[in-house]
PDB file of N, CA and C and ligand atoms in Angstrom:
ATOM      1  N   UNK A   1     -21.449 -22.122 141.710  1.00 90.00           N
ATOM      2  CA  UNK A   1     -22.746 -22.312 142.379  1.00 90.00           C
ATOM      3  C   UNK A   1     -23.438 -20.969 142.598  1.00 90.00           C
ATOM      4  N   UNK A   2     -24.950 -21.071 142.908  1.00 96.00           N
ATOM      5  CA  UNK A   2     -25.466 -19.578 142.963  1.00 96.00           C
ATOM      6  C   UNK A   2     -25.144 -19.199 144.540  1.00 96.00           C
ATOM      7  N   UNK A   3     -25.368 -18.192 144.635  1.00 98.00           N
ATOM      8  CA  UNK A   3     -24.879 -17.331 146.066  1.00 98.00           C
ATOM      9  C   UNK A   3     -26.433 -17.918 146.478  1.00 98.00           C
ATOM     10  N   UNK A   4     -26.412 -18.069 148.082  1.00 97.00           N
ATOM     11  CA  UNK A   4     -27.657 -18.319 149.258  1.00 97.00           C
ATOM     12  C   UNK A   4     -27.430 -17.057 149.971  1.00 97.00           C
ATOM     13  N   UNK A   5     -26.794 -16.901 150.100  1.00 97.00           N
ATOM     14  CA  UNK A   5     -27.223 -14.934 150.538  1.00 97.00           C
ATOM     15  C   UNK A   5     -28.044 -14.283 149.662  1.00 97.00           C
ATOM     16  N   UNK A   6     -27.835 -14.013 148.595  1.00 98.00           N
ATOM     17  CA  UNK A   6     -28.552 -12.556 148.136  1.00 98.00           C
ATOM     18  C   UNK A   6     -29.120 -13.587 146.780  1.00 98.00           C
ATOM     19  N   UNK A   7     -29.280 -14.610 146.378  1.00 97.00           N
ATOM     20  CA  UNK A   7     -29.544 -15.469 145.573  1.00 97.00           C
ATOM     21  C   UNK A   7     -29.517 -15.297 144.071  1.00 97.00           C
ATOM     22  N   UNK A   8     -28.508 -14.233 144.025  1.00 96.00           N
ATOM     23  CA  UNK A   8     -28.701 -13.799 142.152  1.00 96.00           C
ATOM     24  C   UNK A   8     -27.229 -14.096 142.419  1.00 96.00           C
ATOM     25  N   UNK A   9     -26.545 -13.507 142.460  1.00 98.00           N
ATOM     26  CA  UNK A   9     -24.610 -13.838 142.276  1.00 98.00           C
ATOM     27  C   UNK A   9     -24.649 -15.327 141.998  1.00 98.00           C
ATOM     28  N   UNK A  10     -23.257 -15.177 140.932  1.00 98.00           N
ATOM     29  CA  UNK A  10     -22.699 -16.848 140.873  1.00 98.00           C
ATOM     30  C   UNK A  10     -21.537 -16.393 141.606  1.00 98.00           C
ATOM     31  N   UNK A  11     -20.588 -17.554 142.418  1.00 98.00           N
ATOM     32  CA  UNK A  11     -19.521 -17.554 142.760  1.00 98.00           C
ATOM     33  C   UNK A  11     -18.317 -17.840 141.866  1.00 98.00           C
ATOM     34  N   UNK A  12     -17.427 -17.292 141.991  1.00 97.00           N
ATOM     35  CA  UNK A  12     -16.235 -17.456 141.911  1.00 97.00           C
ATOM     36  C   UNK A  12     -15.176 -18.055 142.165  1.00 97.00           C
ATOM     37  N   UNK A  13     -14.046 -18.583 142.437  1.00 97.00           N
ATOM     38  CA  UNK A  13     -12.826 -18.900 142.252  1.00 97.00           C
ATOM     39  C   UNK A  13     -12.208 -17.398 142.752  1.00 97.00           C
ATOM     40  N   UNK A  14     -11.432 -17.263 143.938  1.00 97.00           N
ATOM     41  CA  UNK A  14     -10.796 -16.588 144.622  1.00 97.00           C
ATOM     42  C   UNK A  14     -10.232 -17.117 145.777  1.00 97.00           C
ATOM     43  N   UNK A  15      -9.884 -15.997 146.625  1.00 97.00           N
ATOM     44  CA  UNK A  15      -9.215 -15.703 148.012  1.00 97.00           C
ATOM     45  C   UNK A  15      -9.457 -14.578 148.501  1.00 97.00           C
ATOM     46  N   UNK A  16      -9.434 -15.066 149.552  1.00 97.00           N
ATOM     47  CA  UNK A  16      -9.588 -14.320 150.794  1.00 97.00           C
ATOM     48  C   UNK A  16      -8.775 -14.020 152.070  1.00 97.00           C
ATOM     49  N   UNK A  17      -8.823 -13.786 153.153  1.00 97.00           N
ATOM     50  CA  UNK A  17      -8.217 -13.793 154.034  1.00 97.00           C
ATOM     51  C   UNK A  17      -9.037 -13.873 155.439  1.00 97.00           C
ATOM     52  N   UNK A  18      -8.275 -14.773 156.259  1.00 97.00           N
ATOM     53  CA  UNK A  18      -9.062 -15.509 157.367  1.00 97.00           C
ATOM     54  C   UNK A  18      -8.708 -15.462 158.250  1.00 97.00           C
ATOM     55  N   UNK A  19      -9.355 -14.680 159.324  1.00 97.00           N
ATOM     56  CA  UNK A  19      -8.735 -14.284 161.135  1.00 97.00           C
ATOM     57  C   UNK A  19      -9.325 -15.376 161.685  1.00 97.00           C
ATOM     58  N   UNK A  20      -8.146 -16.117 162.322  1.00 96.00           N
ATOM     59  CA  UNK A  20      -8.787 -16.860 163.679  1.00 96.00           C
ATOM     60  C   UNK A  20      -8.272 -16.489 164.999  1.00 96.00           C
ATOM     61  N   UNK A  21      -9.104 -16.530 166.015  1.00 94.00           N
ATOM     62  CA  UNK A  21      -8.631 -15.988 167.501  1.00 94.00           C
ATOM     63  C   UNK A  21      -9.381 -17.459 167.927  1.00 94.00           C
ATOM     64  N   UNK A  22      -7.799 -17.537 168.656  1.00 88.00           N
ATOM     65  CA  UNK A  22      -8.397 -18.849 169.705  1.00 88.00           C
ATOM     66  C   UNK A  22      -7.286 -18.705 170.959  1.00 88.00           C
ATOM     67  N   UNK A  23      -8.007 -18.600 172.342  1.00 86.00           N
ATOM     68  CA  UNK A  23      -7.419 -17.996 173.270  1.00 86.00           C
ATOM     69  C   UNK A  23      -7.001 -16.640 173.332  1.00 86.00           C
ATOM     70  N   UNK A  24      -5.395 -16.652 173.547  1.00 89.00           N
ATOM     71  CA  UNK A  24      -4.990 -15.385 173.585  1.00 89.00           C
ATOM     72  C   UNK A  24      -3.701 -14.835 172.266  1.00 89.00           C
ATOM     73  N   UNK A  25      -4.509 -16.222 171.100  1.00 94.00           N
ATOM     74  CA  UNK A  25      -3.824 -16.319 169.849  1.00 94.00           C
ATOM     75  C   UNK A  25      -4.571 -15.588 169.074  1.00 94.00           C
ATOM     76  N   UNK A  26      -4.280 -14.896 167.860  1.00 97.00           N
ATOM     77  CA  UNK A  26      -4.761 -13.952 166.647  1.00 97.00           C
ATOM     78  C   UNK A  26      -3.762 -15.003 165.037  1.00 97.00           C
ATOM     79  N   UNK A  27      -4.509 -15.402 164.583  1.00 96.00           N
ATOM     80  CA  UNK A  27      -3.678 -16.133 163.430  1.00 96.00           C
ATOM     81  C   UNK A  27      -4.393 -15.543 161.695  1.00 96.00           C
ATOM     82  N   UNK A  28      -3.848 -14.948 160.941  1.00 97.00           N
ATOM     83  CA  UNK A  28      -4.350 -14.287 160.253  1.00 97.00           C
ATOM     84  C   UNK A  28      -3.851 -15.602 158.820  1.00 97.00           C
ATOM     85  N   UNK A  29      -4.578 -15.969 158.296  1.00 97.00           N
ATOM     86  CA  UNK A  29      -4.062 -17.041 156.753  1.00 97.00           C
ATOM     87  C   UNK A  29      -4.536 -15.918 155.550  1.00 97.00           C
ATOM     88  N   UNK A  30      -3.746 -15.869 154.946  1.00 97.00           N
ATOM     89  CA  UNK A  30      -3.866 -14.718 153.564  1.00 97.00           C
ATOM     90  C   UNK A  30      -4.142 -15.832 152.420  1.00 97.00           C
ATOM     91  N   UNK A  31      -4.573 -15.516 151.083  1.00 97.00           N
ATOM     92  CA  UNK A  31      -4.561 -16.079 150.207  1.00 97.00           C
ATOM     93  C   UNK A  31      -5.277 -17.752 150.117  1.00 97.00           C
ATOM     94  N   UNK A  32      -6.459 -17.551 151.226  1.00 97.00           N
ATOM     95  CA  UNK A  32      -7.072 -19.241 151.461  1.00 97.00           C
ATOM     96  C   UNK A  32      -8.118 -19.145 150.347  1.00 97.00           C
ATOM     97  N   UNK A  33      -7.685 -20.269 149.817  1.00 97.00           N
ATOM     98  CA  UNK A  33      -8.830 -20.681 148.292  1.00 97.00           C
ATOM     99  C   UNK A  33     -10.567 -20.445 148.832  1.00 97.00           C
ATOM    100  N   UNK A  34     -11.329 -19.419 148.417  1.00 97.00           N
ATOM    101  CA  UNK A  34     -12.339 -19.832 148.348  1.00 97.00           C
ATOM    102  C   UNK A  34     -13.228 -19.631 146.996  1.00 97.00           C
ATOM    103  N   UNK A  35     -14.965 -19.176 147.389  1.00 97.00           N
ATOM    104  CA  UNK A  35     -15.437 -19.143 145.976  1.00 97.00           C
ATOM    105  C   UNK A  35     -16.063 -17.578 146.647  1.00 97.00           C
ATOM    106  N   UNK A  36     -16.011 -16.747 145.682  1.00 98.00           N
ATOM    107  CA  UNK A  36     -16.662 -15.501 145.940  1.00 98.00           C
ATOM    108  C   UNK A  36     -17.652 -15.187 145.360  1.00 98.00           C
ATOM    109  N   UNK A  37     -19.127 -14.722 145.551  1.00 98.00           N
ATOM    110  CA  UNK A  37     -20.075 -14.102 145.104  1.00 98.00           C
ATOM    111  C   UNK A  37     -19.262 -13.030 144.147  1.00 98.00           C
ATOM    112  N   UNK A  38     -20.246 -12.873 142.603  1.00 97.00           N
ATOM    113  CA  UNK A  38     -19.618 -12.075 141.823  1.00 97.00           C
ATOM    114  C   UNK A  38     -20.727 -10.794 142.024  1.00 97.00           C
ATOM    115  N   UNK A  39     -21.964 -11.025 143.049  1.00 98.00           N
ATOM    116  CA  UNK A  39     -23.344  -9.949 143.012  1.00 98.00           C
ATOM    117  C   UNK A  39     -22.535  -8.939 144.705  1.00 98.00           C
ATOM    118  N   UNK A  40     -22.560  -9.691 145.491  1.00 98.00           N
ATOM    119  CA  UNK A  40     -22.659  -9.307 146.877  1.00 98.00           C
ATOM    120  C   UNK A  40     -21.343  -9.149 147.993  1.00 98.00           C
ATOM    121  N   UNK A  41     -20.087 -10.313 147.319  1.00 97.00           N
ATOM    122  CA  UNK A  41     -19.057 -10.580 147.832  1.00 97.00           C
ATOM    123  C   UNK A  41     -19.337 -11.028 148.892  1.00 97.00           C
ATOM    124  N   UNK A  42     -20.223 -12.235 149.391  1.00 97.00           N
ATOM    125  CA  UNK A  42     -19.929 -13.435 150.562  1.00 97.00           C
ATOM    126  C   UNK A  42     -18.978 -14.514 150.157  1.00 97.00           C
ATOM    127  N   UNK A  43     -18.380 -14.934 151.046  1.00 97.00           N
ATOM    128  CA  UNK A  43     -17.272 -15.706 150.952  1.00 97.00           C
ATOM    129  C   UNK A  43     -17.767 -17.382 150.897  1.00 97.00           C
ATOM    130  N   UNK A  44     -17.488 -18.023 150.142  1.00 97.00           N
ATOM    131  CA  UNK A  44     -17.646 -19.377 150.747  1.00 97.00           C
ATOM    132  C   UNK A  44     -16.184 -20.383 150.555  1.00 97.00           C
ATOM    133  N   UNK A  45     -15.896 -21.189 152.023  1.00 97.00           N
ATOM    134  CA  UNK A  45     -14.660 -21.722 152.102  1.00 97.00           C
ATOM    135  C   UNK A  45     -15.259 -23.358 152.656  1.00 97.00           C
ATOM    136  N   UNK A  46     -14.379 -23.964 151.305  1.00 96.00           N
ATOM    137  CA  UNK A  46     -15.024 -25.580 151.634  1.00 96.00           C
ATOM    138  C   UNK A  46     -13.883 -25.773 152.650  1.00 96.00           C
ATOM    139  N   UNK A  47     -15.326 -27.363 153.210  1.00 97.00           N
ATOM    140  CA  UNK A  47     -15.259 -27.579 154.507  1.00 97.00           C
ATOM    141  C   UNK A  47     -13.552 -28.199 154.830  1.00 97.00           C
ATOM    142  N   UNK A  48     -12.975 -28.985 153.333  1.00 96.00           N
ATOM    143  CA  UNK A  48     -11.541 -29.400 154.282  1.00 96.00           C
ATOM    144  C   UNK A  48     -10.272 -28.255 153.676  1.00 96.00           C
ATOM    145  N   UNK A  49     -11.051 -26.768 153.296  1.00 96.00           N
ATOM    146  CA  UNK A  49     -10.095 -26.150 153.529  1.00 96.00           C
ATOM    147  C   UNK A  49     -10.506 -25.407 154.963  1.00 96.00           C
ATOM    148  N   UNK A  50     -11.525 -25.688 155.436  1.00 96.00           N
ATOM    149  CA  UNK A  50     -11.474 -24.486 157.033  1.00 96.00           C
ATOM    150  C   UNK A  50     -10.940 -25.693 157.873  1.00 96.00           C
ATOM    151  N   UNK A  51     -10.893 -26.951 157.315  1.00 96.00           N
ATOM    152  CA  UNK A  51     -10.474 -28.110 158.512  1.00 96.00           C
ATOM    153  C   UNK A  51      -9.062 -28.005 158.283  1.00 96.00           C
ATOM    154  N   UNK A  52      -8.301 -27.350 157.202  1.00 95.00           N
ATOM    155  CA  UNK A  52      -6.605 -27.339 157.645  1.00 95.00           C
ATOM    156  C   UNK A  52      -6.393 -26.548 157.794  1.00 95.00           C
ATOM    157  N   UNK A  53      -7.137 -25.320 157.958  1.00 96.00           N
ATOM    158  CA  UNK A  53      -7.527 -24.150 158.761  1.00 96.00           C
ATOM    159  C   UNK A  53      -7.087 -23.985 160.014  1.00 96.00           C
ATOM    160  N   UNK A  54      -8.256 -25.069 160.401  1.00 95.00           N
ATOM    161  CA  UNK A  54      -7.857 -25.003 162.116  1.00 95.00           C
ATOM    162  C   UNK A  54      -6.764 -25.711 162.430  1.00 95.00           C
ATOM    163  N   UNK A  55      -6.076 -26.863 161.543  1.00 94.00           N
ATOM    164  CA  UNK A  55      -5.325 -27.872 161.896  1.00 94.00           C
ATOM    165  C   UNK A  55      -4.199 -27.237 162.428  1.00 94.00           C
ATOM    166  N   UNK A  56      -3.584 -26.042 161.184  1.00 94.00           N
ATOM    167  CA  UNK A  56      -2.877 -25.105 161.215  1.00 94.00           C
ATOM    168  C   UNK A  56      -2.626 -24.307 162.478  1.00 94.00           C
ATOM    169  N   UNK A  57      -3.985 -23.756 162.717  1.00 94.00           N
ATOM    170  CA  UNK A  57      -3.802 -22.841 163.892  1.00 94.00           C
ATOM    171  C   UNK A  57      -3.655 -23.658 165.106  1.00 94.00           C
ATOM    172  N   UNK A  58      -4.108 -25.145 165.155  1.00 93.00           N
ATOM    173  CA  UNK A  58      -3.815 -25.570 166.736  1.00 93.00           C
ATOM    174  C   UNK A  58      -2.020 -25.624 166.702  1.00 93.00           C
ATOM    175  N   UNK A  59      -1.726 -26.203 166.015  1.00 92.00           N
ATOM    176  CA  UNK A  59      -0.268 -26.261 166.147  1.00 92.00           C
ATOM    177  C   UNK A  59       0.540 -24.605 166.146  1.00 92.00           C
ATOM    178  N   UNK A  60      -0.263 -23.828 165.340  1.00 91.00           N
ATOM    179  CA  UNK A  60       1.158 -22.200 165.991  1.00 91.00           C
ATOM    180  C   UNK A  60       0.418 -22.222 167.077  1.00 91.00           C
ATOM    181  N   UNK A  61      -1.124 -22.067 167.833  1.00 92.00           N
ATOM    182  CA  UNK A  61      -0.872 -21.968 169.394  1.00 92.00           C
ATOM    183  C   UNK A  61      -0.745 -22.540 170.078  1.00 92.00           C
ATOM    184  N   UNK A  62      -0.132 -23.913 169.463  1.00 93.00           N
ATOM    185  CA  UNK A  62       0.662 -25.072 170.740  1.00 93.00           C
ATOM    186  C   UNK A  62       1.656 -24.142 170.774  1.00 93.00           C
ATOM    187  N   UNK A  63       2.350 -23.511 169.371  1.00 92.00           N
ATOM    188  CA  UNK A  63       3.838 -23.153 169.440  1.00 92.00           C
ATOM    189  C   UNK A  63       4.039 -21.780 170.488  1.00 92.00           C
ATOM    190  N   UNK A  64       2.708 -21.123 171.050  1.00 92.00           N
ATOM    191  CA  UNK A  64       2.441 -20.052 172.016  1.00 92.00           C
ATOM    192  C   UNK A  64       2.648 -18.586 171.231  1.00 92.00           C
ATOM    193  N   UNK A  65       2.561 -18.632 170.032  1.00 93.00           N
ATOM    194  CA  UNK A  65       2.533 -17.165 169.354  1.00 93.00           C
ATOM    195  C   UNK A  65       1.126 -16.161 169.417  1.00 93.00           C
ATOM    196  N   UNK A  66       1.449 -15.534 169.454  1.00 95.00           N
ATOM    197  CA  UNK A  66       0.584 -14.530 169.691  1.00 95.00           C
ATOM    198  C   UNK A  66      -0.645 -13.852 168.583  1.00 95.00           C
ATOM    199  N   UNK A  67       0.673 -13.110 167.942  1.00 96.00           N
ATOM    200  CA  UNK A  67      -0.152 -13.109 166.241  1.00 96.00           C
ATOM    201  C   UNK A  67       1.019 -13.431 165.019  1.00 96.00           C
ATOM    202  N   UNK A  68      -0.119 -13.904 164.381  1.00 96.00           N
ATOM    203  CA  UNK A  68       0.632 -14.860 163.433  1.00 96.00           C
ATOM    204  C   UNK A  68       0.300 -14.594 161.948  1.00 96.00           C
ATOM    205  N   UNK A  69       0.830 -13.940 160.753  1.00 96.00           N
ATOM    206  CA  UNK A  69       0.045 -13.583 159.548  1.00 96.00           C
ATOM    207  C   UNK A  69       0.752 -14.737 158.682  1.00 96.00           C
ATOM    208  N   UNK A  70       0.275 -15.568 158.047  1.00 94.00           N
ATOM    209  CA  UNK A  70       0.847 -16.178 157.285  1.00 94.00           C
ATOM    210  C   UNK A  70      -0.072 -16.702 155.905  1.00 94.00           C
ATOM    211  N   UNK A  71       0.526 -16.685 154.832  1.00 95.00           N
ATOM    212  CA  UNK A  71      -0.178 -16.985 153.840  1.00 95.00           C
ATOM    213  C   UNK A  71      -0.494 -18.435 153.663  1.00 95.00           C
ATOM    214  N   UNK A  72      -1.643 -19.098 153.193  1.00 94.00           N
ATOM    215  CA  UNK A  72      -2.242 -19.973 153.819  1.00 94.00           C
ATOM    216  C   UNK A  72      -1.901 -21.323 153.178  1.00 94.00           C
ATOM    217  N   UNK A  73      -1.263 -21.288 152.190  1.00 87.00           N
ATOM    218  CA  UNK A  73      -0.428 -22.500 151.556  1.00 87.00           C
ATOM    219  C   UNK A  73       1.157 -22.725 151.938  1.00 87.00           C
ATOM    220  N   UNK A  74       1.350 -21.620 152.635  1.00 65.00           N
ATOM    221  CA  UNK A  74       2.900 -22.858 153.410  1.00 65.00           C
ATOM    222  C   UNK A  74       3.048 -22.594 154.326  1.00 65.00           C
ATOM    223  N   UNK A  75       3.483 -24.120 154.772  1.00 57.00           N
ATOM    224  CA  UNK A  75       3.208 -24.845 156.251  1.00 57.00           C
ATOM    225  C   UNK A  75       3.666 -24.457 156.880  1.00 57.00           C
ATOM    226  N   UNK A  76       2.923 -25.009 158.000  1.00 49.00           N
ATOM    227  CA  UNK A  76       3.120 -24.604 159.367  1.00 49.00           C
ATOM    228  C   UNK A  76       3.995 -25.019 160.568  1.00 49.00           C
TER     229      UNK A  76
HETATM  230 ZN1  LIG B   1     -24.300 -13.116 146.748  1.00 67.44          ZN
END
């Protein structure tokens, strides 16, 4: 698809890496599928990969960890 940021880039097929802070949790997912601008490098991450995203992170800060780096395809 074309980039909506800077509107000349096509995206890509990549990864990235994704900080979430929720509370007094830091959860870092490495390697989450997204599509990358090949002009500007904005990220775009479809919507039911940021929804097992979060699914992910509610359960390590049920589990009360603090910070957490984990690569984003195995479970949690
Ligand atoms: Zn772009």
């Amino acid at each position: 698809m074309k980039c909506i940021i800077c509107k000349h880039g096509e995206t890509k097929e990549g990864t990235t890496t994704v900080t979430l802070e929720k509370g007094s949790s830091t959860i870092v997912f490495k390697e989450v599928p997204a599509h990358i601008c090949d002009n500007c490098g904005e990220k775009y991450i479809d919507e039911s990969v940021t929804k097992e995203l979060l699914k992910k992170a509610r359960k390590i800060v049920k589990n009360g960890v603090e910070i957490d780096i984990r690569k984003y395809n195995i479970a949690a």
